[in-house]
Structures are given as structure tokens and as C-alpha cells.
XYZ file of C-alpha atoms in Angstrom:
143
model
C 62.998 132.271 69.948
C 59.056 132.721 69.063
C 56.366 130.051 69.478
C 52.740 131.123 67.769
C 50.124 129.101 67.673
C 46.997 130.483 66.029
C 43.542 128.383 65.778
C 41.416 128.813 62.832
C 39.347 131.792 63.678
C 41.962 133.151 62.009
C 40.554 132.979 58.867
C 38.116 135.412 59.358
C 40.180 137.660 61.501
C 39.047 136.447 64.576
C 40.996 134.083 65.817
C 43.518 133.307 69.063
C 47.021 133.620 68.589
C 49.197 132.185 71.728
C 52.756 133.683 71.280
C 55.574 132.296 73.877
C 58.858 133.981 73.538
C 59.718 137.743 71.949
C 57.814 138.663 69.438
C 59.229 141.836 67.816
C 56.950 144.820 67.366
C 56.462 144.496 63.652
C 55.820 140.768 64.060
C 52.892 141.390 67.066
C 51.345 144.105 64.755
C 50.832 141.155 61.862
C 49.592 138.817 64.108
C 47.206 141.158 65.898
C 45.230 141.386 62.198
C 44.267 137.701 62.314
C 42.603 137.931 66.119
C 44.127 138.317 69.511
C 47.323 137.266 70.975
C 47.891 136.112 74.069
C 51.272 136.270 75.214
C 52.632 133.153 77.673
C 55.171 131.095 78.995
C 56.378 128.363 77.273
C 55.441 125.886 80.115
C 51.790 126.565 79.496
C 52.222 126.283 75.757
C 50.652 122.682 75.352
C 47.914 123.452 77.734
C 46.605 126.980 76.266
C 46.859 125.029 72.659
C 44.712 122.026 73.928
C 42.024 124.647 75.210
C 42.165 127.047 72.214
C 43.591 125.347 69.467
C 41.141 122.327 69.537
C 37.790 124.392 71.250
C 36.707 125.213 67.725
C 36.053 121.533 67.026
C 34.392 121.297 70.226
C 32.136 124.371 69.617
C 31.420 123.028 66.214
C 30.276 119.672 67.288
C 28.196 121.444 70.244
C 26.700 123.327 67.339
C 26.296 120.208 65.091
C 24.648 118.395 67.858
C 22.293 120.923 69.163
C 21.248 121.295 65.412
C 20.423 117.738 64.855
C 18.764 117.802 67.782
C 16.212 120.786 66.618
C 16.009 118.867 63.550
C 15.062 115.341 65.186
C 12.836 117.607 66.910
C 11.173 119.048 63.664
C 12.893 121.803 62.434
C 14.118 122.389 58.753
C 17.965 121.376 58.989
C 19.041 125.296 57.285
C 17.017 126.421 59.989
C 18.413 124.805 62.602
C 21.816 125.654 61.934
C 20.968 129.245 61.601
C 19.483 129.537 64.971
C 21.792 127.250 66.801
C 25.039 129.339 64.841
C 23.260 132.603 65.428
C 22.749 131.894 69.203
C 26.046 130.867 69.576
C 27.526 134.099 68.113
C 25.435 136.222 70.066
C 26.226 134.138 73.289
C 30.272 134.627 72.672
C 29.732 138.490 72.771
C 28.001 138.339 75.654
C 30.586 136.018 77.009
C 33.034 139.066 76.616
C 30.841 141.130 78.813
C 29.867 138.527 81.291
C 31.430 135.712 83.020
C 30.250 132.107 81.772
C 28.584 130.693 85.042
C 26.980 134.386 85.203
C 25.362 133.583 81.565
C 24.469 130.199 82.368
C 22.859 131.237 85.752
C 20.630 134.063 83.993
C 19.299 131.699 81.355
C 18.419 129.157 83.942
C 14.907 129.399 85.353
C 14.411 127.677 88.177
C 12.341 124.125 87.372
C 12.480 125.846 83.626
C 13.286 124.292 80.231
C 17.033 125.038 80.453
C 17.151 123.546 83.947
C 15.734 120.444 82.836
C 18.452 119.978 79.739
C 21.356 120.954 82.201
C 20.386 119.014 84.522
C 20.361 116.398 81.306
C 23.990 117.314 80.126
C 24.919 116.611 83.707
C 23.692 112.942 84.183
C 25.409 112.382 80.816
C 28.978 113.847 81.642
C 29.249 116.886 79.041
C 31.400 118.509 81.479
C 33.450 115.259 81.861
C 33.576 114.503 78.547
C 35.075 117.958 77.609
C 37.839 117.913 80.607
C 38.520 114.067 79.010
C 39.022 115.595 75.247
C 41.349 118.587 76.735
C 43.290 115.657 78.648
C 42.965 113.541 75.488
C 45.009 116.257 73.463
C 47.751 117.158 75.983
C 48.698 113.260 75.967
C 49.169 113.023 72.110
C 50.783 116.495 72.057
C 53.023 115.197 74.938
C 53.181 111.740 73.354
């Protein structure tokens, strides 16, 4: 039996496909076109689909956010979303080069601007908040 879950980078080609179970060579080749497939145990199913099945909406809102923020902040709303999408495109390539924390640290100036907002996102619980929405979505997949 074959379990595939894809998320919805898929639709431009791009997107994470977790496969549990034997996925015959023709079938692999076809799901390889829509992104990359990560092949699992069914055990971990629930959890790799609560990280990469529901991150996109996560992402997204990040994005949404950080663009109403530049726009609260005076920026033209199209502009906003451009750099905010932009940046975030350019920061997932890097994050195929580089680990995360590695990223974060070289970005982070000591008593700098990004400092200051992590430092923000810490006192109110992004990091938290995330590991509660990834709990959140095991329960009502468990449920």
C-alpha cells in the first residue's frame, strides 16, 4: 500500500511530496515532477504532514504579517509584498545551502535592528506559537 501526501507547492512544481509505503518506479518518476519526495515510515506520517503539509499557511501568514507591518510602517502595500515575498524566496535558497540557526545567526548583528525584533518575536512566543499550531494539527488529524 502507498500513502502520498503532497502540499501545495505542488502547483508550481515545487512542492513536498511525503510517500510511506512502495511506490513503484513509474509512480516516483510522476511524483518527482510536482517537487520532492520524501520517502518515510508510516508512523511519522501525521507528524511530517503537520510540519509540511500546513507550513505553507504558516509561511504565508509570516509573509502577510511582515507585509502589513512594512505597510503600517509606510510602505505602498504592492511594495511590501514584493519585498517581504522576494526576501523570503531568496532566504529558502539559501536555506538549502545553509542551516537555519546559521542564517539567522549571520543576519543578526549584535545590539542591531534584527536583534532588537528577535529579541521582540521572543517576548511574544513566535516560537511557541508555531510548536502550539504543529501540536494543534496532529490533535485534529489524530482526533
Amino acid at each position: 500500500m502507498l500513502r502520498a501526501m503532497p502540499n501545495v507547492g505542488v502547483e508550481v512544481r515545487r512542492g513536498v511530496i511525503c510517500v510511506a509505503g512502495d511506490a513503484a518506479p513509474e509512480v516516483r518518476a510522476k511524483l518527482e515532477l510536482l517537487g520532492h519526495v520524501v520517502d518515510l515510515p508510516d508512523g511519522q506520517f501525521d507528524e511530517a504532514t503537520a510540519i509540511m503539509g500546513c507550513a505553507p499557511a504558516y509561511v504565508a501568514l509570516a509573509v502577510e504579517a511582515l507585509a502589513d507591518a512594512g505597510v503600517a510602517a509606510g510602505l505602498e502595500p504592492e511594495l511590501a509584498r514584493e519585498l517581504v515575498v522576494e526576501t523570503t524566496a531568496g532566504t529558502a535558497e539559501l536555506l538549502r545551502e545553509r542551516h537555519p540557526a546559521d542564517v539567522r545567526k549571520a543576519v543578526t548583528s549584535p545590539g542591531g535592528s534584527t536583534e532588537a525584533g528577535l529579541e521582540a518575536l521572543d517576548r511574544e512566543g513566535v516560537r511557541a506559537g508555531f510548536e502550539a499550531a504543529v501540536e494543534a494539527s496532529l490533535q485534529r488529524m489524530r482526533g
